[in-house]
mmCIF file with all atom_site columns, C-alpha atoms in Angstrom:
data_model
loop_
_atom_site.group_PDB
_atom_site.id
_atom_site.type_symbol
_atom_site.label_atom_id
_atom_site.label_alt_id
_atom_site.label_comp_id
_atom_site.label_asym_id
_atom_site.label_entity_id
_atom_site.label_seq_id
_atom_site.pdbx_PDB_ins_code
_atom_site.Cartn_x
_atom_site.Cartn_y
_atom_site.Cartn_z
_atom_site.occupancy
_atom_site.B_iso_or_equiv
_atom_site.pdbx_formal_charge
_atom_site.auth_seq_id
_atom_site.auth_comp_id
_atom_site.auth_asym_id
_atom_site.auth_atom_id
_atom_site.pdbx_PDB_model_num
ATOM 1   C CA . MET A 1 1   ? 0.000  0.000  0.000   1.00 0.00 ? 1   MET A CA 1
ATOM 2   C CA . GLU A 1 2   ? 2.869  2.407  0.795   1.00 0.00 ? 2   GLU A CA 1
ATOM 3   C CA . LYS A 1 3   ? 4.935  1.359  -2.215  1.00 0.00 ? 3   LYS A CA 1
ATOM 4   C CA . ASN A 1 4   ? 6.392  4.346  -4.050  1.00 0.00 ? 4   ASN A CA 1
ATOM 5   C CA . LYS A 1 5   ? 4.516  6.948  -1.994  1.00 0.00 ? 5   LYS A CA 1
ATOM 6   C CA . ALA A 1 6   ? 5.945  10.357 -1.147  1.00 0.00 ? 6   ALA A CA 1
ATOM 7   C CA . ILE A 1 7   ? 5.034  13.409 0.870   1.00 0.00 ? 7   ILE A CA 1
ATOM 8   C CA . ILE A 1 8   ? 6.384  16.695 -0.429  1.00 0.00 ? 8   ILE A CA 1
ATOM 9   C CA . PHE A 1 9   ? 6.768  19.679 1.906   1.00 0.00 ? 9   PHE A CA 1
ATOM 10  C CA . SER A 1 10  ? 7.487  22.885 0.003   1.00 0.00 ? 10  SER A CA 1
ATOM 11  C CA . GLY A 1 11  ? 7.382  26.557 0.764   1.00 0.00 ? 11  GLY A CA 1
ATOM 12  C CA . PRO A 1 12  ? 9.557  29.607 0.923   1.00 0.00 ? 12  PRO A CA 1
ATOM 13  C CA . SER A 1 13  ? 12.854 29.404 2.754   1.00 0.00 ? 13  SER A CA 1
ATOM 14  C CA . GLY A 1 14  ? 12.077 30.211 6.397   1.00 0.00 ? 14  GLY A CA 1
ATOM 15  C CA . SER A 1 15  ? 8.429  29.077 6.253   1.00 0.00 ? 15  SER A CA 1
ATOM 16  C CA . GLY A 1 16  ? 9.065  26.264 8.729   1.00 0.00 ? 16  GLY A CA 1
ATOM 17  C CA . LYS A 1 17  ? 8.865  23.284 6.390   1.00 0.00 ? 17  LYS A CA 1
ATOM 18  C CA . THR A 1 18  ? 12.037 21.742 7.831   1.00 0.00 ? 18  THR A CA 1
ATOM 19  C CA . THR A 1 19  ? 10.614 21.934 11.366  1.00 0.00 ? 19  THR A CA 1
ATOM 20  C CA . LEU A 1 20  ? 7.478  20.092 10.219  1.00 0.00 ? 20  LEU A CA 1
ATOM 21  C CA . VAL A 1 21  ? 9.523  17.495 8.338   1.00 0.00 ? 21  VAL A CA 1
ATOM 22  C CA . ARG A 1 22  ? 11.758 16.842 11.373  1.00 0.00 ? 22  ARG A CA 1
ATOM 23  C CA . PHE A 1 23  ? 8.649  16.401 13.531  1.00 0.00 ? 23  PHE A CA 1
ATOM 24  C CA . LEU A 1 24  ? 7.202  13.789 11.161  1.00 0.00 ? 24  LEU A CA 1
ATOM 25  C CA . LEU A 1 25  ? 10.539 11.964 10.904  1.00 0.00 ? 25  LEU A CA 1
ATOM 26  C CA . LYS A 1 26  ? 10.755 11.775 14.689  1.00 0.00 ? 26  LYS A CA 1
ATOM 27  C CA . THR A 1 27  ? 7.096  10.718 15.041  1.00 0.00 ? 27  THR A CA 1
ATOM 28  C CA . TYR A 1 28  ? 7.062  8.059  12.283  1.00 0.00 ? 28  TYR A CA 1
ATOM 29  C CA . PRO A 1 29  ? 10.637 6.743  11.894  1.00 0.00 ? 29  PRO A CA 1
ATOM 30  C CA . GLU A 1 30  ? 9.393  3.274  10.927  1.00 0.00 ? 30  GLU A CA 1
ATOM 31  C CA . ARG A 1 31  ? 7.165  4.615  8.117   1.00 0.00 ? 31  ARG A CA 1
ATOM 32  C CA . ILE A 1 32  ? 9.052  7.488  6.439   1.00 0.00 ? 32  ILE A CA 1
ATOM 33  C CA . THR A 1 33  ? 12.582 8.447  5.432   1.00 0.00 ? 33  THR A CA 1
ATOM 34  C CA . PHE A 1 34  ? 13.996 11.829 4.496   1.00 0.00 ? 34  PHE A CA 1
ATOM 35  C CA . SER A 1 35  ? 15.108 12.270 0.901   1.00 0.00 ? 35  SER A CA 1
ATOM 36  C CA . VAL A 1 36  ? 18.602 13.724 0.816   1.00 0.00 ? 36  VAL A CA 1
ATOM 37  C CA . SER A 1 37  ? 18.923 16.124 -2.130  1.00 0.00 ? 37  SER A CA 1
ATOM 38  C CA . ALA A 1 38  ? 22.053 16.790 -4.152  1.00 0.00 ? 38  ALA A CA 1
ATOM 39  C CA . THR A 1 39  ? 23.326 20.365 -4.373  1.00 0.00 ? 39  THR A CA 1
ATOM 40  C CA . THR A 1 40  ? 26.239 22.363 -5.703  1.00 0.00 ? 40  THR A CA 1
ATOM 41  C CA . ARG A 1 41  ? 26.175 24.856 -2.839  1.00 0.00 ? 41  ARG A CA 1
ATOM 42  C CA . PRO A 1 42  ? 28.691 24.570 -0.013  1.00 0.00 ? 42  PRO A CA 1
ATOM 43  C CA . PRO A 1 43  ? 27.602 23.212 3.386   1.00 0.00 ? 43  PRO A CA 1
ATOM 44  C CA . ARG A 1 44  ? 26.196 25.707 5.920   1.00 0.00 ? 44  ARG A CA 1
ATOM 45  C CA . GLY A 1 45  ? 26.926 25.488 9.631   1.00 0.00 ? 45  GLY A CA 1
ATOM 46  C CA . GLU A 1 46  ? 26.862 21.885 10.849  1.00 0.00 ? 46  GLU A CA 1
ATOM 47  C CA . GLU A 1 47  ? 25.480 20.350 7.628   1.00 0.00 ? 47  GLU A CA 1
ATOM 48  C CA . LYS A 1 48  ? 26.940 16.961 6.757   1.00 0.00 ? 48  LYS A CA 1
ATOM 49  C CA . ASN A 1 49  ? 27.411 15.348 3.352   1.00 0.00 ? 49  ASN A CA 1
ATOM 50  C CA . GLY A 1 50  ? 25.013 12.444 2.835   1.00 0.00 ? 50  GLY A CA 1
ATOM 51  C CA . VAL A 1 51  ? 22.856 13.504 5.788   1.00 0.00 ? 51  VAL A CA 1
ATOM 52  C CA . ASP A 1 52  ? 21.602 17.008 4.993   1.00 0.00 ? 52  ASP A CA 1
ATOM 53  C CA . TYR A 1 53  ? 22.594 17.068 1.300   1.00 0.00 ? 53  TYR A CA 1
ATOM 54  C CA . TYR A 1 54  ? 24.888 15.342 -1.129  1.00 0.00 ? 54  TYR A CA 1
ATOM 55  C CA . PHE A 1 55  ? 27.350 18.156 -1.778  1.00 0.00 ? 55  PHE A CA 1
ATOM 56  C CA . ILE A 1 56  ? 28.753 17.760 -5.293  1.00 0.00 ? 56  ILE A CA 1
ATOM 57  C CA . SER A 1 57  ? 30.550 19.969 -7.791  1.00 0.00 ? 57  SER A CA 1
ATOM 58  C CA . GLU A 1 58  ? 28.728 21.816 -10.549 1.00 0.00 ? 58  GLU A CA 1
ATOM 59  C CA . ASP A 1 59  ? 30.513 19.661 -13.155 1.00 0.00 ? 59  ASP A CA 1
ATOM 60  C CA . GLU A 1 60  ? 29.413 16.449 -11.426 1.00 0.00 ? 60  GLU A CA 1
ATOM 61  C CA . PHE A 1 61  ? 25.849 17.757 -11.140 1.00 0.00 ? 61  PHE A CA 1
ATOM 62  C CA . LYS A 1 62  ? 25.731 18.626 -14.852 1.00 0.00 ? 62  LYS A CA 1
ATOM 63  C CA . SER A 1 63  ? 27.140 15.197 -15.694 1.00 0.00 ? 63  SER A CA 1
ATOM 64  C CA . LYS A 1 64  ? 24.301 13.588 -13.704 1.00 0.00 ? 64  LYS A CA 1
ATOM 65  C CA . ILE A 1 65  ? 21.787 15.735 -15.629 1.00 0.00 ? 65  ILE A CA 1
ATOM 66  C CA . GLU A 1 66  ? 23.256 14.415 -18.903 1.00 0.00 ? 66  GLU A CA 1
ATOM 67  C CA . THR A 1 67  ? 22.945 10.807 -17.744 1.00 0.00 ? 67  THR A CA 1
ATOM 68  C CA . ASN A 1 68  ? 19.345 11.350 -16.530 1.00 0.00 ? 68  ASN A CA 1
ATOM 69  C CA . ASP A 1 69  ? 20.203 10.500 -12.902 1.00 0.00 ? 69  ASP A CA 1
ATOM 70  C CA . PHE A 1 70  ? 17.691 12.949 -11.400 1.00 0.00 ? 70  PHE A CA 1
ATOM 71  C CA . LEU A 1 71  ? 14.012 12.486 -10.634 1.00 0.00 ? 71  LEU A CA 1
ATOM 72  C CA . GLU A 1 72  ? 13.881 16.290 -10.683 1.00 0.00 ? 72  GLU A CA 1
ATOM 73  C CA . TRP A 1 73  ? 16.453 19.088 -10.659 1.00 0.00 ? 73  TRP A CA 1
ATOM 74  C CA . GLU A 1 74  ? 16.695 22.832 -11.052 1.00 0.00 ? 74  GLU A CA 1
ATOM 75  C CA . GLU A 1 75  ? 19.078 25.732 -10.969 1.00 0.00 ? 75  GLU A CA 1
ATOM 76  C CA . VAL A 1 76  ? 17.561 27.571 -8.001  1.00 0.00 ? 76  VAL A CA 1
ATOM 77  C CA . TYR A 1 77  ? 20.012 30.476 -8.152  1.00 0.00 ? 77  TYR A CA 1
ATOM 78  C CA . LYS A 1 78  ? 22.716 31.172 -10.732 1.00 0.00 ? 78  LYS A CA 1
ATOM 79  C CA . GLY A 1 79  ? 25.235 28.339 -10.409 1.00 0.00 ? 79  GLY A CA 1
ATOM 80  C CA . ARG A 1 80  ? 23.343 26.735 -7.499  1.00 0.00 ? 80  ARG A CA 1
ATOM 81  C CA . PHE A 1 81  ? 21.760 23.465 -8.523  1.00 0.00 ? 81  PHE A CA 1
ATOM 82  C CA . TYR A 1 82  ? 19.537 21.209 -6.428  1.00 0.00 ? 82  TYR A CA 1
ATOM 83  C CA . GLY A 1 83  ? 18.041 17.861 -7.366  1.00 0.00 ? 83  GLY A CA 1
ATOM 84  C CA . THR A 1 84  ? 16.624 14.531 -6.257  1.00 0.00 ? 84  THR A CA 1
ATOM 85  C CA . LEU A 1 85  ? 18.673 11.564 -7.380  1.00 0.00 ? 85  LEU A CA 1
ATOM 86  C CA . LYS A 1 86  ? 16.721 8.588  -8.696  1.00 0.00 ? 86  LYS A CA 1
ATOM 87  C CA . THR A 1 87  ? 19.011 6.336  -6.643  1.00 0.00 ? 87  THR A CA 1
ATOM 88  C CA . GLU A 1 88  ? 17.889 8.157  -3.476  1.00 0.00 ? 88  GLU A CA 1
ATOM 89  C CA . ALA A 1 89  ? 14.208 7.547  -4.236  1.00 0.00 ? 89  ALA A CA 1
ATOM 90  C CA . LYS A 1 90  ? 14.903 3.901  -5.097  1.00 0.00 ? 90  LYS A CA 1
ATOM 91  C CA . ARG A 1 91  ? 16.879 3.406  -1.868  1.00 0.00 ? 91  ARG A CA 1
ATOM 92  C CA . ILE A 1 92  ? 13.948 4.622  0.243   1.00 0.00 ? 92  ILE A CA 1
ATOM 93  C CA . TRP A 1 93  ? 11.210 2.816  -1.684  1.00 0.00 ? 93  TRP A CA 1
ATOM 94  C CA . ASP A 1 94  ? 13.229 -0.415 -1.681  1.00 0.00 ? 94  ASP A CA 1
ATOM 95  C CA . SER A 1 95  ? 13.312 -0.173 2.132   1.00 0.00 ? 95  SER A CA 1
ATOM 96  C CA . GLY A 1 96  ? 9.487  -0.143 2.094   1.00 0.00 ? 96  GLY A CA 1
ATOM 97  C CA . LYS A 1 97  ? 9.171  3.404  3.405   1.00 0.00 ? 97  LYS A CA 1
ATOM 98  C CA . ILE A 1 98  ? 7.489  6.597  2.236   1.00 0.00 ? 98  ILE A CA 1
ATOM 99  C CA . ILE A 1 99  ? 9.784  9.356  0.982   1.00 0.00 ? 99  ILE A CA 1
ATOM 100 C CA . LEU A 1 100 ? 9.559  12.639 2.863   1.00 0.00 ? 100 LEU A CA 1
ATOM 101 C CA . PHE A 1 101 ? 10.739 15.626 0.831   1.00 0.00 ? 101 PHE A CA 1
ATOM 102 C CA . ASP A 1 102 ? 11.743 19.038 2.180   1.00 0.00 ? 102 ASP A CA 1
ATOM 103 C CA . ILE A 1 103 ? 12.144 20.918 -1.080  1.00 0.00 ? 103 ILE A CA 1
ATOM 104 C CA . ASP A 1 104 ? 11.731 24.349 -2.615  1.00 0.00 ? 104 ASP A CA 1
ATOM 105 C CA . VAL A 1 105 ? 8.508  25.260 -4.396  1.00 0.00 ? 105 VAL A CA 1
ATOM 106 C CA . GLU A 1 106 ? 9.554  24.625 -7.994  1.00 0.00 ? 106 GLU A CA 1
ATOM 107 C CA . GLY A 1 107 ? 11.131 21.303 -7.039  1.00 0.00 ? 107 GLY A CA 1
ATOM 108 C CA . GLY A 1 108 ? 7.970  20.329 -5.172  1.00 0.00 ? 108 GLY A CA 1
ATOM 109 C CA . LEU A 1 109 ? 5.788  21.060 -8.185  1.00 0.00 ? 109 LEU A CA 1
ATOM 110 C CA . ASN A 1 110 ? 8.157  19.096 -10.434 1.00 0.00 ? 110 ASN A CA 1
ATOM 111 C CA . LEU A 1 111 ? 8.049  16.113 -8.078  1.00 0.00 ? 111 LEU A CA 1
ATOM 112 C CA . LYS A 1 112 ? 4.243  16.229 -7.924  1.00 0.00 ? 112 LYS A CA 1
ATOM 113 C CA . LYS A 1 113 ? 4.122  16.102 -11.744 1.00 0.00 ? 113 LYS A CA 1
ATOM 114 C CA . GLN A 1 114 ? 6.447  13.088 -11.744 1.00 0.00 ? 114 GLN A CA 1
ATOM 115 C CA . LEU A 1 115 ? 4.823  11.143 -8.883  1.00 0.00 ? 115 LEU A CA 1
ATOM 116 C CA . LYS A 1 116 ? 1.188  12.171 -9.487  1.00 0.00 ? 116 LYS A CA 1
ATOM 117 C CA . LEU A 1 117 ? -1.295 10.447 -7.141  1.00 0.00 ? 117 LEU A CA 1
ATOM 118 C CA . ASN A 1 118 ? 1.500  8.638  -5.275  1.00 0.00 ? 118 ASN A CA 1
ATOM 119 C CA . ALA A 1 119 ? 2.498  11.970 -3.748  1.00 0.00 ? 119 ALA A CA 1
ATOM 120 C CA . LEU A 1 120 ? 0.874  14.403 -1.358  1.00 0.00 ? 120 LEU A CA 1
ATOM 121 C CA . SER A 1 121 ? 2.176  17.937 -1.890  1.00 0.00 ? 121 SER A CA 1
ATOM 122 C CA . VAL A 1 122 ? 1.966  20.340 1.046   1.00 0.00 ? 122 VAL A CA 1
ATOM 123 C CA . PHE A 1 123 ? 2.729  24.060 0.802   1.00 0.00 ? 123 PHE A CA 1
ATOM 124 C CA . VAL A 1 124 ? 3.976  25.576 4.078   1.00 0.00 ? 124 VAL A CA 1
ATOM 125 C CA . MET A 1 125 ? 3.125  29.266 4.321   1.00 0.00 ? 125 MET A CA 1
ATOM 126 C CA . PRO A 1 126 ? 4.557  31.855 6.675   1.00 0.00 ? 126 PRO A CA 1
ATOM 127 C CA . PRO A 1 127 ? 1.971  34.112 8.373   1.00 0.00 ? 127 PRO A CA 1
ATOM 128 C CA . SER A 1 128 ? 3.459  37.094 6.492   1.00 0.00 ? 128 SER A CA 1
ATOM 129 C CA . ILE A 1 129 ? 6.493  38.197 4.482   1.00 0.00 ? 129 ILE A CA 1
ATOM 130 C CA . LYS A 1 130 ? 7.578  40.351 7.446   1.00 0.00 ? 130 LYS A CA 1
ATOM 131 C CA . ILE A 1 131 ? 7.641  37.333 9.781   1.00 0.00 ? 131 ILE A CA 1
ATOM 132 C CA . LEU A 1 132 ? 9.403  35.293 7.101   1.00 0.00 ? 132 LEU A CA 1
ATOM 133 C CA . GLU A 1 133 ? 12.108 37.949 6.863   1.00 0.00 ? 133 GLU A CA 1
ATOM 134 C CA . GLU A 1 134 ? 12.515 37.952 10.662  1.00 0.00 ? 134 GLU A CA 1
ATOM 135 C CA . ARG A 1 135 ? 12.905 34.158 10.652  1.00 0.00 ? 135 ARG A CA 1
ATOM 136 C CA . LEU A 1 136 ? 15.534 34.258 7.915   1.00 0.00 ? 136 LEU A CA 1
ATOM 137 C CA . ARG A 1 137 ? 17.528 36.959 9.702   1.00 0.00 ? 137 ARG A CA 1
ATOM 138 C CA . SER A 1 138 ? 17.359 35.145 13.054  1.00 0.00 ? 138 SER A CA 1
ATOM 139 C CA . ARG A 1 139 ? 19.027 32.062 11.502  1.00 0.00 ? 139 ARG A CA 1
ATOM 140 C CA . ASN A 1 140 ? 22.277 33.992 11.037  1.00 0.00 ? 140 ASN A CA 1
ATOM 141 C CA . THR A 1 141 ? 23.277 31.611 8.221   1.00 0.00 ? 141 THR A CA 1
ATOM 142 C CA . ASP A 1 142 ? 22.830 33.874 5.189   1.00 0.00 ? 142 ASP A CA 1
ATOM 143 C CA . SER A 1 143 ? 24.312 37.139 3.991   1.00 0.00 ? 143 SER A CA 1
ATOM 144 C CA . GLU A 1 144 ? 22.145 40.239 3.643   1.00 0.00 ? 144 GLU A CA 1
ATOM 145 C CA . GLU A 1 145 ? 22.163 39.719 -0.128  1.00 0.00 ? 145 GLU A CA 1
ATOM 146 C CA . SER A 1 146 ? 21.014 36.113 0.300   1.00 0.00 ? 146 SER A CA 1
ATOM 147 C CA . VAL A 1 147 ? 18.180 37.115 2.668   1.00 0.00 ? 147 VAL A CA 1
ATOM 148 C CA . SER A 1 148 ? 16.982 39.758 0.182   1.00 0.00 ? 148 SER A CA 1
ATOM 149 C CA . ARG A 1 149 ? 17.093 37.239 -2.657  1.00 0.00 ? 149 ARG A CA 1
ATOM 150 C CA . ARG A 1 150 ? 15.109 34.704 -0.583  1.00 0.00 ? 150 ARG A CA 1
ATOM 151 C CA . ILE A 1 151 ? 12.429 37.300 0.302   1.00 0.00 ? 151 ILE A CA 1
ATOM 152 C CA . GLU A 1 152 ? 12.048 38.278 -3.351  1.00 0.00 ? 152 GLU A CA 1
ATOM 153 C CA . LYS A 1 153 ? 11.727 34.616 -4.323  1.00 0.00 ? 153 LYS A CA 1
ATOM 154 C CA . ALA A 1 154 ? 9.242  33.959 -1.478  1.00 0.00 ? 154 ALA A CA 1
ATOM 155 C CA . GLU A 1 155 ? 6.897  36.676 -2.740  1.00 0.00 ? 155 GLU A CA 1
ATOM 156 C CA . LYS A 1 156 ? 6.683  34.826 -6.073  1.00 0.00 ? 156 LYS A CA 1
ATOM 157 C CA . GLU A 1 157 ? 6.430  31.378 -4.463  1.00 0.00 ? 157 GLU A CA 1
ATOM 158 C CA . LEU A 1 158 ? 3.465  32.337 -2.289  1.00 0.00 ? 158 LEU A CA 1
ATOM 159 C CA . LYS A 1 159 ? 1.429  32.801 -5.466  1.00 0.00 ? 159 LYS A CA 1
ATOM 160 C CA . THR A 1 160 ? 1.804  29.077 -6.256  1.00 0.00 ? 160 THR A CA 1
ATOM 161 C CA . ALA A 1 161 ? 0.236  27.732 -3.029  1.00 0.00 ? 161 ALA A CA 1
ATOM 162 C CA . SER A 1 162 ? -2.988 26.788 -4.836  1.00 0.00 ? 162 SER A CA 1
ATOM 163 C CA . LEU A 1 163 ? -1.056 24.371 -7.079  1.00 0.00 ? 163 LEU A CA 1
ATOM 164 C CA . PHE A 1 164 ? -0.364 22.101 -4.101  1.00 0.00 ? 164 PHE A CA 1
ATOM 165 C CA . ASP A 1 165 ? -2.733 19.470 -2.686  1.00 0.00 ? 165 ASP A CA 1
ATOM 166 C CA . LYS A 1 166 ? -2.824 21.039 0.792   1.00 0.00 ? 166 LYS A CA 1
ATOM 167 C CA . PHE A 1 167 ? -1.351 23.983 2.642   1.00 0.00 ? 167 PHE A CA 1
ATOM 168 C CA . ILE A 1 168 ? -0.397 24.749 6.231   1.00 0.00 ? 168 ILE A CA 1
ATOM 169 C CA . ILE A 1 169 ? -0.095 28.305 7.558   1.00 0.00 ? 169 ILE A CA 1
ATOM 170 C CA . ASN A 1 170 ? 2.773  28.101 10.022  1.00 0.00 ? 170 ASN A CA 1
ATOM 171 C CA . GLU A 1 171 ? 1.808  30.835 12.476  1.00 0.00 ? 171 GLU A CA 1
ATOM 172 C CA . ASN A 1 172 ? 1.332  28.698 15.582  1.00 0.00 ? 172 ASN A CA 1
ATOM 173 C CA . LEU A 1 173 ? 3.870  25.868 15.673  1.00 0.00 ? 173 LEU A CA 1
ATOM 174 C CA . GLU A 1 174 ? 1.766  23.446 17.747  1.00 0.00 ? 174 GLU A CA 1
ATOM 175 C CA . LYS A 1 175 ? -1.173 23.876 15.380  1.00 0.00 ? 175 LYS A CA 1
ATOM 176 C CA . ALA A 1 176 ? 1.076  23.484 12.302  1.00 0.00 ? 176 ALA A CA 1
ATOM 177 C CA . LEU A 1 177 ? 2.599  20.281 13.737  1.00 0.00 ? 177 LEU A CA 1
ATOM 178 C CA . ALA A 1 178 ? -0.886 18.883 14.424  1.00 0.00 ? 178 ALA A CA 1
ATOM 179 C CA . GLU A 1 179 ? -1.960 19.710 10.847  1.00 0.00 ? 179 GLU A CA 1
ATOM 180 C CA . ALA A 1 180 ? 1.140  18.020 9.404   1.00 0.00 ? 180 ALA A CA 1
ATOM 181 C CA . ASP A 1 181 ? 0.448  14.929 11.530  1.00 0.00 ? 181 ASP A CA 1
ATOM 182 C CA . LYS A 1 182 ? -3.202 14.834 10.393  1.00 0.00 ? 182 LYS A CA 1
ATOM 183 C CA . LEU A 1 183 ? -2.269 15.205 6.706   1.00 0.00 ? 183 LEU A CA 1
ATOM 184 C CA . PHE A 1 184 ? 0.277  12.395 6.997   1.00 0.00 ? 184 PHE A CA 1
ATOM 185 C CA . SER A 1 185 ? -2.203 10.090 8.747   1.00 0.00 ? 185 SER A CA 1
ATOM 186 C CA . GLU A 1 186 ? -4.899 10.761 6.140   1.00 0.00 ? 186 GLU A CA 1
ATOM 187 C CA . PHE A 1 187 ? -2.426 10.145 3.295   1.00 0.00 ? 187 PHE A CA 1
ATOM 188 C CA . LEU A 1 188 ? -1.590 6.724  4.734   1.00 0.00 ? 188 LEU A CA 1
ATOM 189 C CA . LEU A 1 189 ? -5.231 5.712  4.327   1.00 0.00 ? 189 LEU A CA 1
ATOM 190 C CA . ILE A 1 190 ? -5.324 6.474  0.601   1.00 0.00 ? 190 ILE A CA 1
#
């Protein structure tokens, strides 16, 4: 019943999608596994290769595009590529688990197109752009230029929320966690 299923959490950077994903991973470790994306960007803070991302060179990433190794990929920012390796999806599905994606909006929409009814796509919305900006600044992981770029991108991404199956407004964390849990439980029944 769970064969080749996936749950896709997307939303602007700083919306809280990673917090919701970590909650579900902790709550249902026997049912779901996090999909580790490949990226050409350098690690931030305590990020580890093979755990948070597969950090690869731009040349290696482009080579994998040529050999059709990605389920989906995109150049999110100039020279910054992100993608989901087919081998990563196969690894998780072969283990009998559901894939849990924490992915940007365009990647989430691309995955939904690929996986169709086997995937539940969830858009995580911040309560406002102002709060989103505060969250991004409080991380202290990005430059001022990067924060500005993320805010500009978020304004565009918010317009795509209706293209997802469900959405969660992450204003109250407890309520957002409960909604994520409910959506996951309902998806299991399909």
